[in-house]
Coordinates of C-alpha atoms and ligand atoms in Angstrom, one line a residue:
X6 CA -22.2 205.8 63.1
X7 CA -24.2 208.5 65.0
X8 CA -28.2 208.7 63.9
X9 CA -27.6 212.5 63.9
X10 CA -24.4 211.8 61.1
X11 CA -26.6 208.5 59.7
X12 CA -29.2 210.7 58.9
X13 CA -27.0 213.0 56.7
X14 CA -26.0 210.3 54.6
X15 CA -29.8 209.3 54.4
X16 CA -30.5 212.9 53.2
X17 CA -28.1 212.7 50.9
X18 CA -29.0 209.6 48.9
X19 CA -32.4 211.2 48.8
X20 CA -31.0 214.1 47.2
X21 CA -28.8 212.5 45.0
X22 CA -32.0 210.5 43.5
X23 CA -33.9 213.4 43.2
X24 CA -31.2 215.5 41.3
X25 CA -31.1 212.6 39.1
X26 CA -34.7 211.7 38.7
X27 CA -35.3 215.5 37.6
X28 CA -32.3 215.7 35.2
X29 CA -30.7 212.4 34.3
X30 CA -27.5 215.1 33.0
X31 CA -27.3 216.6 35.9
X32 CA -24.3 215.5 37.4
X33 CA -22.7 214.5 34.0
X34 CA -22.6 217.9 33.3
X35 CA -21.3 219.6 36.8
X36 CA -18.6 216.9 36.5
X37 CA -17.4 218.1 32.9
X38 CA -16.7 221.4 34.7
X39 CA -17.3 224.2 36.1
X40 CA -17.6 227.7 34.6
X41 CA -18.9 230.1 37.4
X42 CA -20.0 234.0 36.3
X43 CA -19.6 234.8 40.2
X44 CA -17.3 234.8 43.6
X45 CA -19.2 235.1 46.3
X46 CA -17.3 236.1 49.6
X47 CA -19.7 235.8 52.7
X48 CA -20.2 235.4 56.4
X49 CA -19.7 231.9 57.5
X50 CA -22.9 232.5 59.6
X51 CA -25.0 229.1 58.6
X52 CA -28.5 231.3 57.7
X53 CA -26.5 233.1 54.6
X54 CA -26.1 230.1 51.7
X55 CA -24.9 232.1 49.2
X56 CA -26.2 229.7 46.0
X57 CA -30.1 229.9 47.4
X58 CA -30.0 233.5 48.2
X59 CA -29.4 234.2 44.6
X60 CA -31.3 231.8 43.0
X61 CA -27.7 230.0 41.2
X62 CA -27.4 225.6 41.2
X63 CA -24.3 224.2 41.9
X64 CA -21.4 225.4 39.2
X65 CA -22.9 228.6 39.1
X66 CA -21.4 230.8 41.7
X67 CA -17.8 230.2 43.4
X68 CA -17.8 230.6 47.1
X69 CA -15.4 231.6 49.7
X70 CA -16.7 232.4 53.2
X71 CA -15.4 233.2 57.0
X72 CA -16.5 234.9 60.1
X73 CA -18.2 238.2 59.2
X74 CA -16.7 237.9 55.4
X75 CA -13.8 239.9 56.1
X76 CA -10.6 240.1 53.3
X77 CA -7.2 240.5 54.4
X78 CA -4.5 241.7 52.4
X79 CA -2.2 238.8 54.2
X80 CA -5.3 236.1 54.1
X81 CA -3.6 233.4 51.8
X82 CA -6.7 231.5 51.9
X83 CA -8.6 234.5 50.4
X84 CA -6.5 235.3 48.0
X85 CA -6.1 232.1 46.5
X86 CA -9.8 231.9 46.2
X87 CA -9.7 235.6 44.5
X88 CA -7.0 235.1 42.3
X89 CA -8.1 231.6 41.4
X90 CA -11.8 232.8 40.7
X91 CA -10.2 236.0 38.8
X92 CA -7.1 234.5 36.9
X93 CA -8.6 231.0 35.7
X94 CA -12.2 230.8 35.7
X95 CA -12.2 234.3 34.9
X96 CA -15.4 235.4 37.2
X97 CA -17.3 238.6 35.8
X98 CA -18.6 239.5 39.3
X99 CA -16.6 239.1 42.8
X100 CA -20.3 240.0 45.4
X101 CA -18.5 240.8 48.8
X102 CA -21.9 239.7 51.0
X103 CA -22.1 240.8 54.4
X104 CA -25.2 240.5 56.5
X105 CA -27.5 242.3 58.9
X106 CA -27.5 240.6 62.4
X107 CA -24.2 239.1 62.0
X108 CA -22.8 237.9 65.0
X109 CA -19.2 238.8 64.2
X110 CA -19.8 242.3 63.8
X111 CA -21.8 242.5 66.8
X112 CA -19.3 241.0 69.1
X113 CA -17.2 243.9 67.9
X114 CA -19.6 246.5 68.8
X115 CA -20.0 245.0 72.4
X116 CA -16.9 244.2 72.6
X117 CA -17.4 240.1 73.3
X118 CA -14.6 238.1 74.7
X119 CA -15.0 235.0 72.3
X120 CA -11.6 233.9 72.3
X121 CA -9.4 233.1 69.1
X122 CA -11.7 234.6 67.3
X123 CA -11.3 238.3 68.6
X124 CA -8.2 238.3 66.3
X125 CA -9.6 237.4 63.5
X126 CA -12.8 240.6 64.6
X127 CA -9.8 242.7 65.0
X128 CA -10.4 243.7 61.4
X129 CA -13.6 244.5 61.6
X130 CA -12.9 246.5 64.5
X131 CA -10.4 248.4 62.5
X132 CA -13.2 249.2 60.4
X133 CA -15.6 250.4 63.1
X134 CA -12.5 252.2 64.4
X135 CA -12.6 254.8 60.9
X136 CA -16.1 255.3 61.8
X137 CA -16.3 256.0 65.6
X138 CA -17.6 259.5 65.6
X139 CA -20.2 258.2 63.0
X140 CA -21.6 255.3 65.0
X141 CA -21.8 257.4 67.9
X142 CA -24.3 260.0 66.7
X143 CA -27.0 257.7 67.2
X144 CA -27.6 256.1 70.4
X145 CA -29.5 252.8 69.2
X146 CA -27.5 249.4 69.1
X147 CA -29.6 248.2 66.5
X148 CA -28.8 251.2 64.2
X149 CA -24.8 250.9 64.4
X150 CA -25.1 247.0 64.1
X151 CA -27.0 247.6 60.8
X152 CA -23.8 250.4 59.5
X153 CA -21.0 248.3 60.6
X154 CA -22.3 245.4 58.7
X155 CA -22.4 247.9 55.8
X156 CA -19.1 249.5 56.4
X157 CA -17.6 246.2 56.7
X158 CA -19.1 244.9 53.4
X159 CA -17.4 248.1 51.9
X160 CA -14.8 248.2 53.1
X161 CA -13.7 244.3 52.5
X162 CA -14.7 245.3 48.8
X163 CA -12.4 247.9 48.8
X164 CA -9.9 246.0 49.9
X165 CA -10.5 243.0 47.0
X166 CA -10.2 246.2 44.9
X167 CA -6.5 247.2 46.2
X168 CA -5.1 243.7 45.6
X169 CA -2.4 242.6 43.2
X170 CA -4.9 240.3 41.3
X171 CA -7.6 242.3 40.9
X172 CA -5.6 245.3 39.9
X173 CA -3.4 243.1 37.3
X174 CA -6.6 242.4 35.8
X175 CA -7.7 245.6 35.0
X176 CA -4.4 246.6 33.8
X177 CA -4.5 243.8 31.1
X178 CA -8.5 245.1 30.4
X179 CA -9.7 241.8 32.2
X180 CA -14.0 242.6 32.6
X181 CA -14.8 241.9 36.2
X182 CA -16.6 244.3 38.8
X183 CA -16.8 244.1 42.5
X184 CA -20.1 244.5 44.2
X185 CA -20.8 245.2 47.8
X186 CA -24.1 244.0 49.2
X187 CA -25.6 243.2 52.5
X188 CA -28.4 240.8 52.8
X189 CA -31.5 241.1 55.1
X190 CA -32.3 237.6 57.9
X191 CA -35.0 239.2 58.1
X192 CA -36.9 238.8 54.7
X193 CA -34.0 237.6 52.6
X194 CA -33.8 240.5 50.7
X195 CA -30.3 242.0 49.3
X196 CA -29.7 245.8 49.9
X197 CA -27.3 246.5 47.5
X198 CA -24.4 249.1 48.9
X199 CA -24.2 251.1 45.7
X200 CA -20.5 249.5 45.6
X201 CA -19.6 248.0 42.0
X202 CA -16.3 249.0 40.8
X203 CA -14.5 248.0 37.9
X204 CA -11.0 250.2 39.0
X205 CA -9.4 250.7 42.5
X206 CA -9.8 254.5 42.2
X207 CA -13.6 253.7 41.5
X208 CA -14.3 251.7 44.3
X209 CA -12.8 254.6 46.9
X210 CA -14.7 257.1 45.0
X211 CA -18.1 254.6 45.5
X212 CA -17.4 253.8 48.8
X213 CA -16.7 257.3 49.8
X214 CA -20.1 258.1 48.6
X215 CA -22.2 255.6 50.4
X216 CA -20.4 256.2 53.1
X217 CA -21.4 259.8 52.9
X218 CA -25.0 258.8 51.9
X219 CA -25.2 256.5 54.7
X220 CA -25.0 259.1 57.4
X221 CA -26.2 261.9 55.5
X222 CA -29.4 260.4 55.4
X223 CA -29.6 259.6 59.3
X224 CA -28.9 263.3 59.7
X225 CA -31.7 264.0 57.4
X226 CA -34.2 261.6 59.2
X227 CA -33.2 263.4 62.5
X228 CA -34.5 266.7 61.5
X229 CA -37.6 265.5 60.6
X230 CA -37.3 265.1 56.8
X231 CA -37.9 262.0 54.9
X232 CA -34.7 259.7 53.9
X233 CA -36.2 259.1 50.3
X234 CA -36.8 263.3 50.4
Ligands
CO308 CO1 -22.1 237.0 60.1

């Protein structure tokens, strides 16, 4: 074995011990099962691990995660992970995470050749594709990175909105909301997208409106008048 792969193994028992030492139940009571409050869908991006962010241990918060956190209506991955999380552990919250900086997102704005994985970006360029006139009022890469992260996060919450499982759910009363957030590399901080819809027809209606607010308040902040005004 590698020393780079020995070492994992290392870390591991270390961790194991420590888990143990601190609560002898620990693992005695992850095994018994697990009852999670919370999907997470994130970017697969290696600085965004969803359990630390949110201050959840291990059994607390079921996670599914790819490039740039994108959900396809044809994705069986996803939704086996959505309709598993809704149907039989009965989540409360689905969080659709994106995050600022993320590389995915701004391949698509430069349009990057990065092979397979263009295909996979194509969705996220659909999204900046509703929003082209938008992103182009402002000539400041850093500024449309920051909204298509955004617009994706909504937008892939919309879509969890508009599938079978999630809208069985609420047809049979089921209590579960879907939340999209985006969280700051910068100083770890969530922004929260003012997405958290408990119907299909509420999630448009929200997502309308932060789109709205999103570059509403640009237009304000270019005529001089505060955002918060
Ligand atoms: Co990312």
């Amino acid at each position: 074995m590698s020393d780079v792969i020995a070492q994992l193994f290392d870390n591991n028992r270390v961790w194991a011990a420590q888990m143990q030492s601190e609560d002898p139940a620990y693992f005695l009571r992850l095994v018994r099962q697990q009852s999670p409050e919370y999907l997470w869908i994130g970017c697969s991006d290696s600085r965004v691990p969803a359990n630390q962010i949110i201050g959840l241990d291990p059994g607390e918060v079921f996670v599914h995660r790819n490039v740039a956190n994108v959900v396809v209506h044809s994705d069986l991955n996803a939704l086996a992970v959505i309709q598993f999380a809704v149907d039989i552990l009965r989540v409360k919250h689905i969080l659709v995470v994106g995050h600022y900086g993320c590389g995915g997102v701004r391949a698509v704005i430069n349009d990057e050749k990065n092979g397979l994985v263009d295909n996979w970006l194509r969705h996220v360029r659909d999204v900046r594709d509703c929003y082209t006139k938008q992103l182009a009022q402002v000539d400041d890469f850093s500024w449309r990175h920051d909204r298509l992260c955004e617009l994706n996060a909504i937008h892939q919450a919309v879509s969890i909105c508009q599938t079978t499982v999630l809208r069985d759910a609420w047809l049979r009363g089921q209590d579960v909301t879907v939340h999209a957030w985006c969280y700051s590399l910068h100083n770890g901080l969530i922004n929260d997208l003012k997405v958290s819809a408990r119907s299909r027809e509420e999630a448009v209606e929200q997502a309308d409106n932060a789109v709205a607010r999103m570059f509403w308040m640009k237009n304000k902040r270019r005529r001089g008048v505060r955002a918060d005004a």
